[in-house]
mmCIF file of C-alpha atoms in Angstrom:
data_model
loop_
_atom_site.group_PDB
_atom_site.id
_atom_site.type_symbol
_atom_site.label_atom_id
_atom_site.label_comp_id
_atom_site.label_asym_id
_atom_site.label_seq_id
_atom_site.Cartn_x
_atom_site.Cartn_y
_atom_site.Cartn_z
ATOM 1 C CA MET A 1 -6.175 -19.264 -6.949
ATOM 2 C CA HIS A 2 -4.940 -16.452 -4.589
ATOM 3 C CA ASN A 3 -4.931 -13.785 -7.058
ATOM 4 C CA THR A 4 -8.712 -14.992 -8.297
ATOM 5 C CA ILE A 5 -10.056 -15.130 -4.320
ATOM 6 C CA THR A 6 -8.438 -11.674 -3.511
ATOM 7 C CA HIS A 7 -9.799 -10.186 -7.341
ATOM 8 C CA LEU A 8 -13.413 -11.666 -5.988
ATOM 9 C CA SER A 9 -13.036 -10.277 -2.874
ATOM 10 C CA LEU A 10 -12.364 -6.608 -4.193
ATOM 11 C CA LEU A 11 -15.278 -7.313 -6.734
ATOM 12 C CA LYS A 12 -17.477 -7.172 -3.728
ATOM 13 C CA LEU A 13 -16.156 -4.565 -1.781
ATOM 14 C CA LEU A 14 -16.498 -2.847 -4.850
ATOM 15 C CA PHE A 15 -20.119 -3.364 -6.007
ATOM 16 C CA CYS A 16 -21.015 -2.765 -1.848
ATOM 17 C CA PHE A 17 -19.729 0.557 -1.671
ATOM 18 C CA LEU A 18 -20.498 1.433 -5.442
ATOM 19 C CA LEU A 19 -24.228 0.397 -3.970
ATOM 20 C CA ALA A 20 -24.040 2.526 -0.936
ATOM 21 C CA PHE A 21 -22.478 5.472 -3.235
ATOM 22 C CA GLY A 22 -25.581 5.286 -5.120
ATOM 23 C CA ILE A 23 -27.931 5.215 -2.420
ATOM 24 C CA SER A 24 -26.712 8.342 -0.467
ATOM 25 C CA ARG A 25 -24.789 10.115 -3.249
ATOM 26 C CA ASN A 26 -26.980 13.630 -1.635
ATOM 27 C CA LEU A 27 -24.809 12.791 1.477
ATOM 28 C CA ALA A 28 -20.732 12.893 -0.372
ATOM 29 C CA ALA A 29 -18.836 15.504 1.046
ATOM 30 C CA GLU A 30 -15.958 17.267 -0.714
ATOM 31 C CA PRO A 31 -12.342 15.364 0.128
ATOM 32 C CA GLY A 32 -9.576 17.398 1.411
ATOM 33 C CA LYS A 33 -6.968 18.735 -0.333
ATOM 34 C CA GLY A 34 -3.074 19.140 0.505
ATOM 35 C CA PRO A 35 -0.372 17.222 2.658
ATOM 36 C CA ALA A 36 -0.868 14.248 4.866
ATOM 37 C CA LEU A 37 1.600 11.959 6.868
ATOM 38 C CA GLY A 38 0.433 8.966 8.040
ATOM 39 C CA PHE A 39 1.968 5.649 10.132
ATOM 40 C CA GLY A 40 0.894 2.586 10.910
ATOM 41 C CA SER A 41 1.796 -1.445 10.606
ATOM 42 C CA GLY A 42 0.644 -5.127 8.300
ATOM 43 C CA SER A 43 1.764 -8.151 6.909
ATOM 44 C CA LEU A 44 3.128 -5.950 3.867
ATOM 45 C CA LYS A 45 6.344 -9.071 3.103
ATOM 46 C CA PRO A 46 8.346 -10.269 0.588
ATOM 47 C CA ILE A 47 7.529 -13.238 -0.665
ATOM 48 C CA ASN A 48 8.894 -16.199 -3.600
ATOM 49 C CA ALA A 49 7.423 -15.459 -6.721
ATOM 50 C CA ASN A 50 7.661 -19.032 -7.804
ATOM 51 C CA HIS A 51 6.521 -21.540 -4.449
ATOM 52 C CA ASP A 52 5.015 -18.540 -2.211
ATOM 53 C CA THR A 53 7.302 -18.957 1.105
ATOM 54 C CA GLU A 54 7.369 -15.584 3.334
ATOM 55 C CA TYR A 55 10.573 -14.284 4.088
ATOM 56 C CA HIS A 56 9.643 -11.714 7.055
ATOM 57 C CA SER A 57 10.156 -12.579 10.644
ATOM 58 C CA SER A 58 8.728 -9.884 12.406
ATOM 59 C CA SER A 59 5.910 -7.301 12.343
ATOM 60 C CA VAL A 60 6.219 -4.947 9.844
ATOM 61 C CA TYR A 61 6.056 -1.136 10.455
ATOM 62 C CA GLY A 62 6.086 1.889 7.901
ATOM 63 C CA GLY A 63 5.418 5.279 6.944
ATOM 64 C CA SER A 64 3.625 7.311 4.514
ATOM 65 C CA PHE A 65 3.189 11.150 2.853
ATOM 66 C CA ASP A 66 0.373 11.674 -0.094
ATOM 67 C CA TYR A 67 -1.104 14.887 -1.958
ATOM 68 C CA GLN A 68 -4.218 15.233 -2.805
ATOM 69 C CA TRP A 69 -6.501 17.370 -4.798
ATOM 70 C CA PRO A 70 -10.159 17.198 -4.954
ATOM 71 C CA LEU A 71 -11.838 16.039 -8.953
ATOM 72 C CA SER A 72 -15.496 16.817 -7.869
ATOM 73 C CA SER A 73 -16.936 16.825 -4.932
ATOM 74 C CA TRP A 74 -17.099 12.770 -4.578
ATOM 75 C CA LEU A 75 -13.604 11.824 -6.133
ATOM 76 C CA SER A 76 -9.883 12.802 -5.859
ATOM 77 C CA THR A 77 -6.335 11.594 -6.373
ATOM 78 C CA SER A 78 -3.163 11.714 -4.874
ATOM 79 C CA LEU A 79 0.394 10.989 -5.357
ATOM 80 C CA MET A 80 1.282 8.657 -2.511
ATOM 81 C CA VAL A 81 4.668 7.497 -1.295
ATOM 82 C CA HIS A 82 4.942 4.217 1.610
ATOM 83 C CA GLU A 83 7.855 2.818 2.994
ATOM 84 C CA SER A 84 7.416 -0.222 5.397
ATOM 85 C CA GLY A 85 10.038 -2.624 7.100
ATOM 86 C CA GLY A 86 10.810 -5.646 9.419
ATOM 87 C CA GLU A 87 12.984 -8.094 9.844
ATOM 88 C CA GLY A 88 13.402 -10.995 7.366
ATOM 89 C CA THR A 89 15.509 -14.405 6.653
ATOM 90 C CA MET A 90 16.978 -14.754 3.402
ATOM 91 C CA PRO A 91 18.000 -17.810 3.018
ATOM 92 C CA THR A 92 20.126 -18.062 0.239
ATOM 93 C CA LYS A 93 22.340 -14.638 1.511
ATOM 94 C CA SER A 94 21.690 -14.924 5.248
ATOM 95 C CA GLU A 95 23.990 -11.799 6.118
ATOM 96 C CA TYR A 96 20.667 -10.401 5.063
ATOM 97 C CA LYS A 97 18.541 -9.543 8.127
ATOM 98 C CA TYR A 98 16.087 -6.653 7.047
ATOM 99 C CA TYR A 99 14.111 -5.589 4.082
ATOM 100 C CA LYS A 100 12.464 -2.433 3.150
ATOM 101 C CA SER A 101 9.792 -2.190 0.277
ATOM 102 C CA GLY A 102 7.759 0.959 -0.690
ATOM 103 C CA ILE A 103 5.785 2.091 -3.289
ATOM 104 C CA ILE A 104 5.378 5.672 -5.487
ATOM 105 C CA GLY A 105 2.285 5.931 -7.189
ATOM 106 C CA LEU A 106 -0.786 7.325 -7.816
ATOM 107 C CA GLN A 107 -4.210 6.672 -6.254
ATOM 108 C CA LEU A 108 -7.711 7.139 -6.975
ATOM 109 C CA LYS A 109 -10.571 7.578 -4.650
ATOM 110 C CA ILE A 110 -14.315 7.498 -4.448
ATOM 111 C CA TRP A 111 -16.186 9.403 -1.307
ATOM 112 C CA MET A 112 -19.376 8.947 0.651
ATOM 113 C CA GLY A 113 -19.235 11.845 3.105
ATOM 114 C CA PRO A 114 -16.675 10.926 5.093
ATOM 115 C CA LEU A 115 -15.643 7.612 3.875
ATOM 116 C CA TYR A 116 -13.823 6.016 0.293
ATOM 117 C CA LEU A 117 -12.586 3.476 -1.724
ATOM 118 C CA GLY A 118 -9.638 3.608 -3.449
ATOM 119 C CA VAL A 119 -7.681 2.275 -6.028
ATOM 120 C CA HIS A 120 -3.787 2.994 -6.128
ATOM 121 C CA GLY A 121 -0.486 1.969 -8.669
ATOM 122 C CA GLY A 122 2.204 2.744 -9.486
ATOM 123 C CA GLN A 123 5.970 1.470 -9.003
ATOM 124 C CA TYR A 124 7.200 -0.872 -6.168
ATOM 125 C CA TYR A 125 10.385 -1.598 -5.024
ATOM 126 C CA LEU A 126 12.545 -3.998 -2.299
ATOM 127 C CA THR A 127 15.785 -3.552 -0.827
ATOM 128 C CA TRP A 128 17.430 -6.099 1.545
ATOM 129 C CA ILE A 129 20.380 -4.949 4.524
ATOM 130 C CA GLU A 130 22.750 -6.483 5.682
ATOM 131 C CA SER A 131 23.988 -3.175 7.634
ATOM 132 C CA MET A 132 24.054 1.170 7.558
ATOM 133 C CA SER A 133 26.365 0.013 4.510
ATOM 134 C CA ALA A 134 25.822 -2.933 2.956
ATOM 135 C CA TYR A 135 22.720 -3.640 0.713
ATOM 136 C CA SER A 136 21.525 -5.791 -1.496
ATOM 137 C CA GLY A 137 20.252 -3.204 -4.709
ATOM 138 C CA ILE A 138 17.011 -1.718 -4.766
ATOM 139 C CA GLN A 139 15.159 -3.600 -7.119
ATOM 140 C CA GLN A 140 11.693 -2.168 -8.725
ATOM 141 C CA ALA A 141 8.417 -3.610 -10.470
ATOM 142 C CA GLY A 142 4.908 -2.645 -11.059
ATOM 143 C CA GLY A 143 2.028 -3.503 -8.795
ATOM 144 C CA SER A 144 -1.334 -2.064 -7.568
ATOM 145 C CA GLY A 145 -3.205 -2.076 -4.552
ATOM 146 C CA TYR A 146 -6.432 -1.004 -3.307
ATOM 147 C CA SER A 147 -7.742 0.768 0.089
ATOM 148 C CA ILE A 148 -11.107 1.774 2.146
ATOM 149 C CA GLY A 149 -10.234 4.747 5.176
ATOM 150 C CA PHE A 150 -12.121 7.090 6.589
ATOM 151 C CA GLU A 151 -11.055 11.138 6.925
ATOM 152 C CA THR A 152 -12.208 13.080 9.651
ATOM 153 C CA SER A 153 -13.369 17.105 8.337
ATOM 154 C CA SER A 154 -10.288 17.825 10.800
ATOM 155 C CA GLY A 155 -8.068 15.610 8.558
ATOM 156 C CA TRP A 156 -7.765 12.830 11.035
ATOM 157 C CA PHE A 157 -7.731 9.700 9.172
ATOM 158 C CA LEU A 158 -7.590 5.977 9.720
ATOM 159 C CA ALA A 159 -7.170 3.888 5.869
ATOM 160 C CA ALA A 160 -6.965 -0.162 5.499
ATOM 161 C CA PHE A 161 -4.585 -1.371 2.306
ATOM 162 C CA SER A 162 -3.566 -4.058 0.151
ATOM 163 C CA ASP A 163 -1.127 -4.210 -1.985
ATOM 164 C CA GLN A 164 0.621 -6.609 -4.204
ATOM 165 C CA SER A 165 3.749 -5.957 -6.276
ATOM 166 C CA GLU A 166 4.980 -7.448 -9.516
ATOM 167 C CA THR A 167 8.143 -10.042 -9.749
ATOM 168 C CA PHE A 168 11.350 -8.314 -8.394
ATOM 169 C CA SER A 169 14.243 -10.367 -9.899
ATOM 170 C CA PHE A 170 17.504 -10.574 -7.575
ATOM 171 C CA ASP A 171 20.611 -11.931 -9.102
ATOM 172 C CA GLU A 172 21.809 -13.866 -6.258
ATOM 173 C CA MET A 173 18.861 -14.168 -4.684
ATOM 174 C CA PRO A 174 14.941 -15.874 -5.366
ATOM 175 C CA ASP A 175 12.860 -13.954 -7.423
ATOM 176 C CA GLN A 176 10.446 -12.399 -5.167
ATOM 177 C CA ARG A 177 7.166 -9.924 -4.893
ATOM 178 C CA VAL A 178 5.792 -7.802 -1.996
ATOM 179 C CA GLU A 179 2.195 -8.367 -0.640
ATOM 180 C CA GLY A 180 0.455 -7.712 2.204
ATOM 181 C CA ASN A 181 -1.813 -5.908 3.924
ATOM 182 C CA ARG A 182 -1.219 -2.459 6.536
ATOM 183 C CA VAL A 183 -3.479 -0.139 8.462
ATOM 184 C CA MET A 184 -2.506 3.251 8.777
ATOM 185 C CA LEU A 185 -3.520 6.320 11.024
ATOM 186 C CA GLY A 186 -2.369 10.130 10.093
ATOM 187 C CA TYR A 187 -3.291 13.198 9.552
ATOM 188 C CA ARG A 188 -4.310 15.874 5.993
ATOM 189 C CA TRP A 189 -3.013 19.332 6.297
ATOM 190 C CA LYS A 190 -5.816 21.303 4.975
#
């Protein structure tokens, strides 16, 4: 049910954006080319894959890097790397108090002036941490998401992302997935 609601919301957002894009296509500015760094927070968290129990217990903070290439005056692609983490509670392994998750993937953006709508996909990862030298191992799974953002001609940007991974399989812990939203503030060097 949750996935159906998320997909319907995404379709409504995409329809509204494409309608606005079609009406004001002549206003589109070219997307920038180059590297960007972003920092932010959100609710990107590990969740039990079978019964939706959330394992996070704090705010989630993270950082991102991407390199963007314009494909036309209204379309761009970028290689993106994002990592976030926070405090968590793993009932079956109480020694793990923190987790880290992230994505390495590709993003496609449709631009309307300084505004854009993006879709992305790639390889997500998740690890649980006991200490600097003890962690659960890094599990990987595919995943995807979408974003909406605003980037100024000077390079500053503000973007909101929604992500959902496929299932991570752990040997001694329940199967999990990572999902949630995040907001990033950053700068692109052009």
